[in-house]
XYZ file of C-alpha atoms in Angstrom:
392
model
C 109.911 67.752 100.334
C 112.719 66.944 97.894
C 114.622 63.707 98.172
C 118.080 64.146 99.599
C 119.197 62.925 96.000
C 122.739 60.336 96.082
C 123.255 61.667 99.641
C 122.747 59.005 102.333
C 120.463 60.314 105.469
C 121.919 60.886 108.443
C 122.126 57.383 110.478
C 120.166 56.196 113.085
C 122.379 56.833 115.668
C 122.919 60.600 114.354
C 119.236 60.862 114.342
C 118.983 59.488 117.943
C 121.266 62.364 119.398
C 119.927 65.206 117.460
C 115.963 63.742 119.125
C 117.625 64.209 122.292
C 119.446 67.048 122.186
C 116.530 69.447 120.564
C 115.396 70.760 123.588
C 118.860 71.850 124.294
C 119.314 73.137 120.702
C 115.563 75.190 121.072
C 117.312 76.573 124.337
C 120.415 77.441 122.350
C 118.651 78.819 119.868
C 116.175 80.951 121.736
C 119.006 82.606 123.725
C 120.501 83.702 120.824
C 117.492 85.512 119.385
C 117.430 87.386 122.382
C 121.345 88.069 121.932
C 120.976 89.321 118.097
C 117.071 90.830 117.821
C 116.290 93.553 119.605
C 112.387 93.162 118.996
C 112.287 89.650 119.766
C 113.495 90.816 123.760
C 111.054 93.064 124.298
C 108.024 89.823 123.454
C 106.066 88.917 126.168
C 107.412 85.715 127.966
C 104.083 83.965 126.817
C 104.884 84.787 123.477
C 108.930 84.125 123.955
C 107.824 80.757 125.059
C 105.796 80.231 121.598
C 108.433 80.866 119.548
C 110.572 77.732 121.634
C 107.863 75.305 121.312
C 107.837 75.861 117.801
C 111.789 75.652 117.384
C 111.532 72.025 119.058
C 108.891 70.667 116.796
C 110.887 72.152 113.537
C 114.095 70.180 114.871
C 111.321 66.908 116.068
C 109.980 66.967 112.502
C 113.260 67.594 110.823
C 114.518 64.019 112.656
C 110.919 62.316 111.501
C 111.640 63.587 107.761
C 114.676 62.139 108.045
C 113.423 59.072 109.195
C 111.206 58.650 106.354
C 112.402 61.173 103.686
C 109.578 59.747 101.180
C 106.856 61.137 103.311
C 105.209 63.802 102.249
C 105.572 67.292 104.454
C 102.937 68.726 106.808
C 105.042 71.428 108.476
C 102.454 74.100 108.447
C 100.780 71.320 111.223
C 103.467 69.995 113.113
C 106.250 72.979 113.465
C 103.445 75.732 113.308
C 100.658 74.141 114.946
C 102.558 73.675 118.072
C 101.682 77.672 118.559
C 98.615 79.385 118.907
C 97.385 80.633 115.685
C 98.116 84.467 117.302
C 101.708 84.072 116.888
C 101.079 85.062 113.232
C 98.677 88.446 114.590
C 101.877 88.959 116.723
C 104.830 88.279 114.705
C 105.087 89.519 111.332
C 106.112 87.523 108.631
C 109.923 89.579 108.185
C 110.309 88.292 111.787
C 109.266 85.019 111.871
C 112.187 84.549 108.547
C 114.888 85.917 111.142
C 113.333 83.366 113.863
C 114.182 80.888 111.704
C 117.662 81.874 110.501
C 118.710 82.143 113.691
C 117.260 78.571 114.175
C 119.040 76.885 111.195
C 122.031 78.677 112.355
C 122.150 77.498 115.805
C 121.366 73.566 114.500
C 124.407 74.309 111.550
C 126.889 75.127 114.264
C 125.973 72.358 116.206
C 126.075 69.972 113.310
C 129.321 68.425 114.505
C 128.833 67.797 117.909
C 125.369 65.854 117.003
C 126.195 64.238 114.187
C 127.969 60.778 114.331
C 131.506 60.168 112.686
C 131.055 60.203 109.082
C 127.565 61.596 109.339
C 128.601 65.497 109.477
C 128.013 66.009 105.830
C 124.408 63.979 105.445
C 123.010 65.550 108.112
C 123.855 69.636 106.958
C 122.464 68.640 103.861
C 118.947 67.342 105.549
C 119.530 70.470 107.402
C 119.641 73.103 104.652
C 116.761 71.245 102.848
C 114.713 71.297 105.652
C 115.152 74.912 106.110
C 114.159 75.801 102.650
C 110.753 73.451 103.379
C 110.251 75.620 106.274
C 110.567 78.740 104.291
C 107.480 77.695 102.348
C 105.715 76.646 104.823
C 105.899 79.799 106.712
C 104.848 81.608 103.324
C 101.751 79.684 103.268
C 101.094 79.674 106.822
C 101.196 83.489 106.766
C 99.325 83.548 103.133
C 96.160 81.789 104.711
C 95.860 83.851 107.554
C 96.391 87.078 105.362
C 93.559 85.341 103.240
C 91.522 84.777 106.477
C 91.931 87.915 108.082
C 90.913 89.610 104.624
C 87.370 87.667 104.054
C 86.944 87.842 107.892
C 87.639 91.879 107.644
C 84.947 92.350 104.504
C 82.398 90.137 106.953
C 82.544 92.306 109.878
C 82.989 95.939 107.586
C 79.846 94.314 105.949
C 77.988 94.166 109.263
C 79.361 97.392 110.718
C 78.008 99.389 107.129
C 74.765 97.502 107.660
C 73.921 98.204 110.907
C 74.712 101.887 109.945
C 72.023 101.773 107.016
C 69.611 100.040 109.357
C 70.305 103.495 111.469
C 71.645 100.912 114.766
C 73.377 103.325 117.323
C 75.824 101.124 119.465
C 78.186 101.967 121.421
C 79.839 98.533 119.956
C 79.959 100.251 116.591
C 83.265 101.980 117.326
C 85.277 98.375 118.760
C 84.117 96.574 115.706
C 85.794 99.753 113.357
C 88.398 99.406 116.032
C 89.036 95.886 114.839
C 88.814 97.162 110.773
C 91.879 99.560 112.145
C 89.747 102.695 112.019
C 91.589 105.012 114.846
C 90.045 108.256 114.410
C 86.514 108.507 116.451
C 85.640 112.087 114.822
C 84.404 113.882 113.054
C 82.401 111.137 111.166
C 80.134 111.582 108.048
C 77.777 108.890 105.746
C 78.639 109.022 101.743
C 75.705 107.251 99.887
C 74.600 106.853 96.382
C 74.913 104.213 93.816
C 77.483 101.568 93.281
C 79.542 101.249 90.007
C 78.439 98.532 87.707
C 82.486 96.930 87.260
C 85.226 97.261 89.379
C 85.822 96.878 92.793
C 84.165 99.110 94.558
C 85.299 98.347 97.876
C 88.872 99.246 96.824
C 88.234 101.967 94.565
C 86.448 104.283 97.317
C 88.716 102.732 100.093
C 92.001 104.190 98.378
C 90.635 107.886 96.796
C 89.768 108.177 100.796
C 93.050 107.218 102.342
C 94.658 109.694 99.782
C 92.889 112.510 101.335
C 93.793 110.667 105.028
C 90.470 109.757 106.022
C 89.266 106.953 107.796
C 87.179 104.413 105.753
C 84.829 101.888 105.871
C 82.780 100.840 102.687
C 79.669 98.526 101.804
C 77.357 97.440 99.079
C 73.924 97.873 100.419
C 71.639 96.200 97.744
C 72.592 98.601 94.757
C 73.494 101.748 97.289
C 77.538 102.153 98.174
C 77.870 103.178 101.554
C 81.169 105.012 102.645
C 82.140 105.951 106.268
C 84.381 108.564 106.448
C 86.226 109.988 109.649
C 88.821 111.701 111.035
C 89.423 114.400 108.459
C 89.118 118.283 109.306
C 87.214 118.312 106.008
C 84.930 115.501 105.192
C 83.410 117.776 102.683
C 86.400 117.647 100.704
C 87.177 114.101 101.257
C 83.510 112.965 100.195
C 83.724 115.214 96.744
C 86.841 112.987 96.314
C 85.317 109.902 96.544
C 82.284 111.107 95.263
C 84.427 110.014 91.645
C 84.355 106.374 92.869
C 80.563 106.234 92.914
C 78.207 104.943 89.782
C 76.262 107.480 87.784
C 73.554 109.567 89.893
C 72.999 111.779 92.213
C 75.738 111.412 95.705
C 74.444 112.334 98.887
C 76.451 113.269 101.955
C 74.851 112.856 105.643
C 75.727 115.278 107.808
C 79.207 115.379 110.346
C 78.266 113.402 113.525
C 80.763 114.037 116.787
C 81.208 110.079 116.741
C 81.250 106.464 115.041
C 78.525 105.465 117.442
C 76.509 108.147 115.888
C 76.998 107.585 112.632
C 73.669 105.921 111.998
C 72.223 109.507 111.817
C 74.444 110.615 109.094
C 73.335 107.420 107.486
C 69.408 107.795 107.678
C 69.457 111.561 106.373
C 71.796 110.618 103.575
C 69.817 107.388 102.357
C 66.761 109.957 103.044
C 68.396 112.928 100.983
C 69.343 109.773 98.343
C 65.393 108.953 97.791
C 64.232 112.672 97.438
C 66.859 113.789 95.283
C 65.452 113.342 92.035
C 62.978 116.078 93.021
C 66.380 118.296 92.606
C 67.568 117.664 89.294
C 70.437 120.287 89.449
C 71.688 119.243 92.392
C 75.270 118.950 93.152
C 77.445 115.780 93.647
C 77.753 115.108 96.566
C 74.610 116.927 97.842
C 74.689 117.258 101.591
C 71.501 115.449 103.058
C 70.833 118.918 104.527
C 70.486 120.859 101.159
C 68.057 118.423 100.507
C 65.461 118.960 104.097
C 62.377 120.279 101.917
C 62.789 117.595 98.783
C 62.839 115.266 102.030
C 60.345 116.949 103.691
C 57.765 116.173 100.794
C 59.000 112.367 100.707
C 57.356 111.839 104.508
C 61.027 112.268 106.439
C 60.027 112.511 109.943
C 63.116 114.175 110.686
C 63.626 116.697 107.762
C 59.695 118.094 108.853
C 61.239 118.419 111.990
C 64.780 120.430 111.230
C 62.866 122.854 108.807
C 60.515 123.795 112.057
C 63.531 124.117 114.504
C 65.635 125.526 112.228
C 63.641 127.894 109.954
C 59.984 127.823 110.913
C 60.414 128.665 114.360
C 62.958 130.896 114.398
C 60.518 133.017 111.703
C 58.029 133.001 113.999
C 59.759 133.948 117.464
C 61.227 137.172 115.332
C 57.997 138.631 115.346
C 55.286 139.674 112.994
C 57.618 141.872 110.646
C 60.696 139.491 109.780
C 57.549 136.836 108.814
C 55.430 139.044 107.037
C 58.267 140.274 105.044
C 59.885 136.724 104.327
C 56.342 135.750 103.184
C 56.005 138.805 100.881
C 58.956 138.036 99.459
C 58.162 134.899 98.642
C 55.082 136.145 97.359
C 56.510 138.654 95.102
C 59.119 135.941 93.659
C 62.125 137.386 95.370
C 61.297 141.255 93.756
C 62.104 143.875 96.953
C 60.596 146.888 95.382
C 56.789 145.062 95.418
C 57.578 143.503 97.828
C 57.935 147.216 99.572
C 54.600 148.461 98.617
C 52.920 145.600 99.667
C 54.158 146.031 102.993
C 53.985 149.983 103.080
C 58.121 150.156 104.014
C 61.123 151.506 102.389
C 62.679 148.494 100.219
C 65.515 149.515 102.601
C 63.133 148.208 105.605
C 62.476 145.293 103.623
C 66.454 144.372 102.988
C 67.012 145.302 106.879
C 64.221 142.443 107.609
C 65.370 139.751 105.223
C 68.845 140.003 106.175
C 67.409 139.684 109.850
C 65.418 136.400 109.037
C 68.778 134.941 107.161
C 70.375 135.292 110.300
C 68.106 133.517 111.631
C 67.456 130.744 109.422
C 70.174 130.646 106.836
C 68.641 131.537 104.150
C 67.840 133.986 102.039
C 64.431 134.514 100.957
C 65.937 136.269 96.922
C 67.910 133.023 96.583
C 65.838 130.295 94.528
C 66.839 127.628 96.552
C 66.459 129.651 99.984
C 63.642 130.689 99.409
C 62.304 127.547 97.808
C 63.516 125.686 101.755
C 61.387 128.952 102.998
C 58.584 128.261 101.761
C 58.204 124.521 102.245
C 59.186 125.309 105.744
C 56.589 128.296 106.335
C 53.671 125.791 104.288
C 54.320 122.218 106.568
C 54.682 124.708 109.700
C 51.028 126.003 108.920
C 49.849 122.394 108.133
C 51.220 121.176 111.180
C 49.294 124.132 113.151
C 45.741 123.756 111.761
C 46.651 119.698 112.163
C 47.326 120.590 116.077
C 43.987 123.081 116.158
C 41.730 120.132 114.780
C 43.274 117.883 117.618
């Protein structure tokens, strides 16, 4: 607090009647908030009645300063500390200036009337120095909760990313994003691959996301980046956005889940699709975990065995005899229709007729490398799996 320099401090006496007429001065004060700011009528009365306990200890400690104008300050505990610490959630800090204005304004006009003969001057002064202590305190009360919020924000987006990795489905998952400010509940989709060696990461993938206006949580798991994305129409192109942020290697993308509480899915396949990847050295970036079901297949994923049997296995063998037999000729032949015709005793014709058939079917095309590559590892662990169930 600076000293009031050559001035005198207000007397005794002056100090006396400003004690007792603060409540009257909060009063005065708080009615003319509600006269000149629009937002500050529509508070809650709970809140209305914060903002008047907080107005009498500012005029209490300006009297005690007074009183002992050597002492060093602690406004951030007595003025601010007479509140709950959600007055600063509530009220932002452009707010909170005017609450005070209007305060200093109120005790300014009122200066006469309080102050004793002789004493007008001393105590305006004490005023207007007061106020510009107050204005730093509220600064720092406002910087230490930003500061607070911010390293309790990176805790819980740590533990929300984590439980992801760990593949937790809770239905608490979406209140704790809630809390991070994530508003969007779908479409949702897991980003994974590994983290850049300088830089902050966190920020990095947090901002190429909110340019494309997508929802975003990120987290360092061991050397893996893990990014969240949601509420885009097209999380494809968001994640080859932030795909950029990412350290050198491959970038897998899980695939789109209906919902944050499901998002441990898109999570698994794409830290899945992450370890089997280097089995696809051409592979795009970012690779959808999908693309990737037969490198993951081959790695021991439960689940990627699983998709290539619903999705391509069975479907091949529900079509009948033909659409197989072709599709396995085919694959036989190395794509080539015409041997591939003879083979089979058909038209090539036939054989196009068939293979377009099982594409339908499957998506994918038995003459495309990499379709026909997802073919065969499908067709080969669906056999496996058969003679496995005959021996059982």
């Amino acid at each position: 607090m600076p000293s009031q320099g050559n001035r005198p401090p207000p007397s005794a006496a002056t100090l006396r009647r400003l004690e007792r007429a603060s409540g009257s001065l909060a009063t005065r004060a708080v009615s003319r908030m509600d006269d000149e700011l629009p937002w500050f009528r529509a508070m809650p009365a709970d809140q209305r009645s914060w903002v008047m306990l907080v107005a009498q200890a500012g005029i209490a400690s300006l009297v005690e300063w007074c009183r002992n104008p050597s002492r060093p300050p602690r406004l951030t505990g007595e003025v601010f500390g007479a509140a709950p610490r959600e007055l600063v959630r509530v009220v932002p800090l452009k707010h909170t200036v005017d609450l005070i204005k209007v305060t200093m304004e109120v005790m300014d006009d009122f200066v006469e009337s309080v102050a004793e003969p002789g004493d007008a001057d001393a105590l305006r002064m004490a005023v207007l120095q007061f106020s510009r202590e107050v204005a730093f305190a509220t600064a720092h009360v406002y910087a230490s909760f930003a500061e607070s919020r911010g390293a309790w924000d990176a805790r819980l987006e740590a533990l929300v990313v984590d439980a992801l990795v760990r593949g937790e489905r809770s239905e608490e998952l979406p209140g704790r994003a809630s809390a991070l400010g994530w508003a969007a509940m779908s479409p949702v989709a897991v980003l994974v691959g590994a983290a850049p060696a300088a830089g902050d990461v966190h920020a990095a993938a947090r901002r190429a996301a909110r340019q494309m206006r997508s929802e975003v949580l990120v987290g360092v798991h061991a050397d893996q980046l893990v990014v969240v994305l949601g509420g885009s129409a097209d999380l494809e192109a968001v994640a080859e956005r932030v795909s950029d942020e990412f350290g050198p290697g491959p970038v897998v993308l899980g695939p789109v889940v209906d919902a944050l509480s499901r998002a441990g899915e898109s999570a698994t396949a794409a830290l899945a699709g992450l370890r089997a990847v280097r089995a696809w050295p051409g592979a795009p970036r970012p690779v959808p975990a999908d693309a990737l079901l037969p490198e993951r297949a081959l790695d021991g994923d439960p689940a990627a065995r699983a998709a290539l049997q619903e999705r391509v296995a069975l479907p091949l063998q529900t079509a009948g005899g033909e659409v197989l037999e072709t599709v396995r000729a085919v694959l036989a032949s190395g794509g080539n229709l015409e041997a591939s015709a003879r083979v089979l005793f058909v038209h090539p014709n036939t054989v196009r007729y068939r293979l377009k058939r099982a594409a339908e079917l499957t998506g994918m095309s038995a003459t495309d490398p990499r379709g026909g590559w997802t073919l065969q590892v499908a067709l080969v662990l669906a056999e496996l799996h058969q003679d496995r169930s005959l021996w059982h």
